[in-house]
Short mmCIF file of C-alpha atoms in Angstrom, two decimals:
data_model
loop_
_atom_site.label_atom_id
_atom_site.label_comp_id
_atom_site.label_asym_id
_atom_site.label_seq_id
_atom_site.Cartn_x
_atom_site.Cartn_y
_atom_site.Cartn_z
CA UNK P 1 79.63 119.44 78.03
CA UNK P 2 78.24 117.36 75.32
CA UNK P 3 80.49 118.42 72.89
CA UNK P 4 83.69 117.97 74.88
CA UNK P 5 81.95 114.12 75.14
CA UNK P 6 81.46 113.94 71.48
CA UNK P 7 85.39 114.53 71.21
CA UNK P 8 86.37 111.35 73.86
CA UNK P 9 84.14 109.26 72.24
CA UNK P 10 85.13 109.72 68.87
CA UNK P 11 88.87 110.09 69.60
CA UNK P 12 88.66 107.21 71.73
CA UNK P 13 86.95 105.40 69.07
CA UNK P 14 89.82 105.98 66.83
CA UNK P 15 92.84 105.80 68.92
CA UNK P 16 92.28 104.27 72.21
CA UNK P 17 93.94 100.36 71.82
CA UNK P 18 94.13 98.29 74.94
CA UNK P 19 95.18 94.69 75.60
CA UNK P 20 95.28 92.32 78.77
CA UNK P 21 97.92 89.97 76.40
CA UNK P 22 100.42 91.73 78.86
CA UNK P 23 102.93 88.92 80.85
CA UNK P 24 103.04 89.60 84.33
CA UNK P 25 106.40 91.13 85.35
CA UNK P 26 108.13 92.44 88.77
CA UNK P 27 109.09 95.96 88.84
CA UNK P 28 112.60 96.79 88.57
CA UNK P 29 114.60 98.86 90.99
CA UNK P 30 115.57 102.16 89.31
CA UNK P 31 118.92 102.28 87.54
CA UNK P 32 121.56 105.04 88.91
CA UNK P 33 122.88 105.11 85.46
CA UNK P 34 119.78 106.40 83.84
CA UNK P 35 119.14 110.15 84.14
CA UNK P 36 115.36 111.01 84.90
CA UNK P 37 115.38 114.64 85.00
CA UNK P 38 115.74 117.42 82.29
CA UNK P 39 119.11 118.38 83.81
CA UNK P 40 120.69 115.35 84.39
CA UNK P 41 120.20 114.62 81.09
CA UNK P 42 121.24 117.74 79.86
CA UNK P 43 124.62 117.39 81.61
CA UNK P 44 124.94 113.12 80.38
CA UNK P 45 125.14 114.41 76.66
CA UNK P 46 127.20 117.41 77.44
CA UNK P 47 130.06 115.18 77.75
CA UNK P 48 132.80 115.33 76.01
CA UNK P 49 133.61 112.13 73.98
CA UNK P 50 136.25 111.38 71.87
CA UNK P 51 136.75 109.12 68.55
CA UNK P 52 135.74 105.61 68.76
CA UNK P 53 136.71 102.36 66.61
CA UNK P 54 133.43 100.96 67.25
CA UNK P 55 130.03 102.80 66.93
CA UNK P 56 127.00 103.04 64.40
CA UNK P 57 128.62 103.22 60.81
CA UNK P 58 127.88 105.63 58.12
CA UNK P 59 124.74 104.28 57.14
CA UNK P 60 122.00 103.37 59.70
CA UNK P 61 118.88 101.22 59.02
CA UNK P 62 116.21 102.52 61.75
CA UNK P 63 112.80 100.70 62.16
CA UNK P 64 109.99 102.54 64.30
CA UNK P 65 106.98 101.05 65.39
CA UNK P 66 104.11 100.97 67.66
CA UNK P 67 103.30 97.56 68.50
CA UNK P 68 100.24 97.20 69.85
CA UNK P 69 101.75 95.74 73.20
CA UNK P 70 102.75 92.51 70.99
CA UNK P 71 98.73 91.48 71.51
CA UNK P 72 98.25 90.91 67.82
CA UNK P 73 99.00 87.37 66.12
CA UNK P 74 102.75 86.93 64.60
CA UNK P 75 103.92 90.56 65.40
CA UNK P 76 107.03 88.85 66.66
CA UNK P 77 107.50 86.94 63.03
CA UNK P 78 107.14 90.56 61.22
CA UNK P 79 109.53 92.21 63.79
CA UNK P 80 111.78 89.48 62.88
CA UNK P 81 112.04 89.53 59.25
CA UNK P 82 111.40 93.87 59.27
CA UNK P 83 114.29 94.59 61.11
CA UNK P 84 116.66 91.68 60.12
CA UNK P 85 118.97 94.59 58.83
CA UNK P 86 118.17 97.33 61.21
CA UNK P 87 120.92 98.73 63.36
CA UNK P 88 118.31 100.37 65.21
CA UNK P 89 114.94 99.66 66.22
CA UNK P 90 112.69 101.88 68.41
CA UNK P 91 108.91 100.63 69.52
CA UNK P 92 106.53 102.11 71.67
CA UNK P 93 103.84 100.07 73.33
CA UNK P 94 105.95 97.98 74.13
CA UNK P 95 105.16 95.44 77.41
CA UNK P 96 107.74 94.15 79.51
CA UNK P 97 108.61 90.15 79.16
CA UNK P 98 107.09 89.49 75.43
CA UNK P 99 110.14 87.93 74.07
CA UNK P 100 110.94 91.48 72.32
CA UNK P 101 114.82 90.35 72.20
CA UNK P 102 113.81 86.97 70.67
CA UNK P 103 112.95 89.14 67.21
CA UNK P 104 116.10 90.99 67.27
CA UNK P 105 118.70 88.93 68.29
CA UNK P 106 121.01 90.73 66.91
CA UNK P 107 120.20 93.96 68.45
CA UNK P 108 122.23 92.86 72.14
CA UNK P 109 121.58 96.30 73.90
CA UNK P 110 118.13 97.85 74.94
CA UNK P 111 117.18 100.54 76.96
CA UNK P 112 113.41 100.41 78.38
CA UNK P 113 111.40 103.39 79.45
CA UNK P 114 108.54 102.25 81.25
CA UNK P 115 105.49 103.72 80.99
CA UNK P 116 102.55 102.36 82.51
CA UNK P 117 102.52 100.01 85.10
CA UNK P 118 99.98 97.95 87.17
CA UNK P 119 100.59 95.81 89.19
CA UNK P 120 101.33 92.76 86.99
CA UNK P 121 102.16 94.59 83.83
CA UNK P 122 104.40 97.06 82.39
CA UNK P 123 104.36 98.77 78.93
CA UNK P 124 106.62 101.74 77.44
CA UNK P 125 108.82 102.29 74.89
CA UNK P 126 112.19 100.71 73.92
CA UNK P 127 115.23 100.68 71.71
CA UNK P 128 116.97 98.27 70.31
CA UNK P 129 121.11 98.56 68.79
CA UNK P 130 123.74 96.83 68.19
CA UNK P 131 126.22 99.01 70.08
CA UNK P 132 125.84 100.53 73.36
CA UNK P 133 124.62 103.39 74.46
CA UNK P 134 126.88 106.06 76.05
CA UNK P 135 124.10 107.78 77.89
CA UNK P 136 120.33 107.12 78.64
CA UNK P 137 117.35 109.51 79.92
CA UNK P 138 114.24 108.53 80.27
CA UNK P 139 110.87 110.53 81.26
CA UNK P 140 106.96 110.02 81.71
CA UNK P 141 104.35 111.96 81.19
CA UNK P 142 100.99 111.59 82.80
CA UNK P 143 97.75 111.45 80.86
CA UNK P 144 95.45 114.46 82.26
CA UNK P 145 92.42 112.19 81.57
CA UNK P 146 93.37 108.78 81.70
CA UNK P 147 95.64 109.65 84.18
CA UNK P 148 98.24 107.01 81.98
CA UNK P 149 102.06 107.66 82.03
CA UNK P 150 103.34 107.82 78.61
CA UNK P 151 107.30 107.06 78.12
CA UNK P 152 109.81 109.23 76.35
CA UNK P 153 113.48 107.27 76.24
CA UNK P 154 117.04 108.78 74.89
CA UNK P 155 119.88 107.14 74.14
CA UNK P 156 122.94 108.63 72.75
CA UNK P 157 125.38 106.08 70.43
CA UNK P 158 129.03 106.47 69.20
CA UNK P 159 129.31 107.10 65.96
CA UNK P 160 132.29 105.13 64.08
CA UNK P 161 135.19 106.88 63.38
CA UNK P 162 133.31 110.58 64.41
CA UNK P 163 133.84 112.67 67.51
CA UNK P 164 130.40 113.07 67.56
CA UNK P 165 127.86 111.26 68.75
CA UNK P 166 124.26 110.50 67.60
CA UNK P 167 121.22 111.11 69.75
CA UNK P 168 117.69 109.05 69.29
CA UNK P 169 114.82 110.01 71.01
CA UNK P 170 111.84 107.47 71.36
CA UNK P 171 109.11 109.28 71.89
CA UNK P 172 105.51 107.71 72.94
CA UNK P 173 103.32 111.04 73.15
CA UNK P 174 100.30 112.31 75.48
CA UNK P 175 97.28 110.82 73.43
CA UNK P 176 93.60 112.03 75.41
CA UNK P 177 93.50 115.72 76.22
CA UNK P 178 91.36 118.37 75.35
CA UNK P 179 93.77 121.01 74.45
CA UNK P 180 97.76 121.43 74.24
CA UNK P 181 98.70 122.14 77.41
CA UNK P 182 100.07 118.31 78.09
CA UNK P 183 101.27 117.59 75.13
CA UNK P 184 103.15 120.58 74.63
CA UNK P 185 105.27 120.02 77.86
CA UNK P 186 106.18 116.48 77.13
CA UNK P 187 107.13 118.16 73.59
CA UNK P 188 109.07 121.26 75.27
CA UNK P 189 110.79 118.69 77.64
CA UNK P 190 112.36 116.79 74.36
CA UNK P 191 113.17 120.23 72.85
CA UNK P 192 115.07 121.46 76.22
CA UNK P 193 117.16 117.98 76.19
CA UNK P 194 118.00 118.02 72.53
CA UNK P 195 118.73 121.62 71.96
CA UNK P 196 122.00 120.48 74.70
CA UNK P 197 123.15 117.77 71.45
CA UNK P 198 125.62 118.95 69.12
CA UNK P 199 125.71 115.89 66.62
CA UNK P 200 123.27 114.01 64.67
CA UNK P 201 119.97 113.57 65.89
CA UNK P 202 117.01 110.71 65.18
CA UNK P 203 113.50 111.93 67.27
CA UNK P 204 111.19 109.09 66.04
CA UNK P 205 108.32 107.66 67.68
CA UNK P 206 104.45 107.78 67.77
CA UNK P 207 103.39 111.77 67.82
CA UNK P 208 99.53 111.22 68.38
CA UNK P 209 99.49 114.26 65.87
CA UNK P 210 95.43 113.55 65.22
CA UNK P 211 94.91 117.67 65.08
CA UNK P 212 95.75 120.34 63.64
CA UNK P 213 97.09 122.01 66.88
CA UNK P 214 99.18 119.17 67.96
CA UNK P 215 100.94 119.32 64.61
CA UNK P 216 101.43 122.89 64.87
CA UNK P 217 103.50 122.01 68.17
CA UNK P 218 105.47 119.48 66.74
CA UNK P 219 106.10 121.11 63.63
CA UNK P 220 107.46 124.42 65.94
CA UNK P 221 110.13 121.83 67.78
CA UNK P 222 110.78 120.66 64.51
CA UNK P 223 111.99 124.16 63.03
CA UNK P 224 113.45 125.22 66.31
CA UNK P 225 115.88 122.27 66.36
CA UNK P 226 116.72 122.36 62.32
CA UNK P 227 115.39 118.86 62.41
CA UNK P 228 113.77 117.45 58.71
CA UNK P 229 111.05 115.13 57.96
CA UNK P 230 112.33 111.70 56.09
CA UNK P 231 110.82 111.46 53.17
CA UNK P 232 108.96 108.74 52.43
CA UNK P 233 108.29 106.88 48.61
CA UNK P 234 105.54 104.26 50.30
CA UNK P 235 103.59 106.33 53.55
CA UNK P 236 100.95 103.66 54.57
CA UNK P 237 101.16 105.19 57.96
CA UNK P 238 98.27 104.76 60.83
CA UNK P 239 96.17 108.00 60.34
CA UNK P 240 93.33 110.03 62.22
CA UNK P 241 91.57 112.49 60.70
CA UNK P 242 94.16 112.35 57.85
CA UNK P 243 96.44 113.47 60.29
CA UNK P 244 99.58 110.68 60.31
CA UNK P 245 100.58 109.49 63.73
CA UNK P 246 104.29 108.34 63.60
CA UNK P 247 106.97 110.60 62.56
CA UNK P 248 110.75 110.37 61.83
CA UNK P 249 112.65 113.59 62.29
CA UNK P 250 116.54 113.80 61.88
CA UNK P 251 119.26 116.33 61.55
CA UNK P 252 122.97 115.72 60.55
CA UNK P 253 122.59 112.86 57.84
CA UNK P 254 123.13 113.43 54.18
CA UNK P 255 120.28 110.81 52.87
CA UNK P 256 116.94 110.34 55.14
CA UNK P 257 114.47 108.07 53.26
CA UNK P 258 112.25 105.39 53.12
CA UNK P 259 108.59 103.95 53.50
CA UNK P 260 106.35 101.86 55.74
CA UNK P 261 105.53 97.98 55.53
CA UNK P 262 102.03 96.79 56.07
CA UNK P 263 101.56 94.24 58.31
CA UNK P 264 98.13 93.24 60.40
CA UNK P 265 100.23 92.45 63.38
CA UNK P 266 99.41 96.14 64.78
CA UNK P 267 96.82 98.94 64.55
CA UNK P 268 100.18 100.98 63.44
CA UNK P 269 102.48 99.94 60.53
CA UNK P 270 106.23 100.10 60.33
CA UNK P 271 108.50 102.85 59.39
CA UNK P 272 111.70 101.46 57.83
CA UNK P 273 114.47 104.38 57.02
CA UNK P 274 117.66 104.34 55.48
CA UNK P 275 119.53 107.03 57.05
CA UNK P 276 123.49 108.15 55.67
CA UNK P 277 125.90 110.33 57.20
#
């Protein structure tokens, strides 16, 4: 018993980030559109699509970022300038009513998975384009200790002159358990949705890889679904127990690069890639 205590404390020492900056919002009345279930989601991207004019071009500028539920000063001045070129942008922790589209104004579409939700407040993850999405799922998966939903969203874009079409998963993961079990199943839920894609893929959020066995699960979807790491030339990423947090996987581009941007507008900094097709 008191090591299993020792192992809250310290990882809630480490990771645990709350915030009551959150703007009261009203909860909205479930879309019809959005798939919420393994299978429906599995059957939106088995649709056939055909070549499009319009869609993401050849090269994609994708910014992921945890941001702290926008409770830090200027976070929305560094979203602003960070993704000024980015044709995508995917945050987690992100609350509901923050002024999230003022930043990216030129990002029109969003899809929202909400995670968890009082009363008066609502945090999750969302993603930001400038083209819309064909398809969106989203999911939640409950905390076994804090009993917190966290949000898994995916959206699936045209691609410009392609009849394929990319997928992006934004994926806030399971954070306080003692073992696997949880975090595994939000993991094996992503792997049973994008083993159904036949194009490129982006999986990209915050992991909570802080052990060696979470890695080891992520690492296993990883090789499963012939995704690769991006490499990175700056990696200034949020860390516990040397163990990064945030990870960018991809499959189906011909250049995945780039680095992270410091900022002290979250406990987690930027990931800006450069992806190519």
């Amino acid at each position: 018993m008191h090591g299993r205590t020792s192992l809250f404390t310290v990882t809630a020492l480490g990771l645990f980030t709350t915030s009551c900056a959150i703007v009261p919002v009203s909860r909205p009345a479930p879309d019809p559109r959005v798939a919420t279930t393994v299978e429906t989601c599995r059957a939106s991207i088995r649709q056939p699509d055909g070549a499009v004019e319009s869609g993401l071009g050849e090269r994609i500028e994708l910014l992921n970022w945890n941001i702290k539920k926008g409770s830090r000063d200027v976070w929305q001045d560094d979203l602003r300038s960070i993704a000024l070129d980015a044709d995508l942008v995917v945050l987690q922790e992100a609350a509901a009513n923050i002024g999230i589209e003022d930043a990216v104004p030129h990002l029109e579409h969003s899809s929202f998975a909400r995670g968890f939700t009082t009363g008066n407040s609502m945090t999750g993850v969302a993603t930001y384009s400038h083209t819309a999405p064909i398809s969106e799922c989203q999911f939640r998966t409950t905390e076994p200790w804090l009993r917190t939903p966290k949000a898994t969203s995916v959206t699936r874009y045209p691609l410009s002159d392609s009849e394929q079409t990319l997928l992006v998963v934004n994926l806030h993961a399971v954070n306080f358990t003692v073992g696997v079990a949880r975090y595994r199943e939000q993991i094996l839920q992503v792997r049973d949705i994008v083993k159904a894609h036949r194009g490129p893929i982006i999986l990209s959020g915050d992991f909570n890889t802080w052990n060696r066995k979470r890695v080891k699960v992520v690492d296993t979807l990883v090789n499963e679904l012939g995704l690769t790491t991006v490499s990175l030339h700056t990696d200034n990423r949020k860390s516990f127990n040397r163990y990064p947090l945030d990870h960018v996987f991809v499959r189906g581009f011909t250049k995945a690069e780039g680095g992270t941007v410091s900022v002290h507008s979250s406990d987690h900094n930027p990931m800006l890639i450069e992806l190519s097709r």
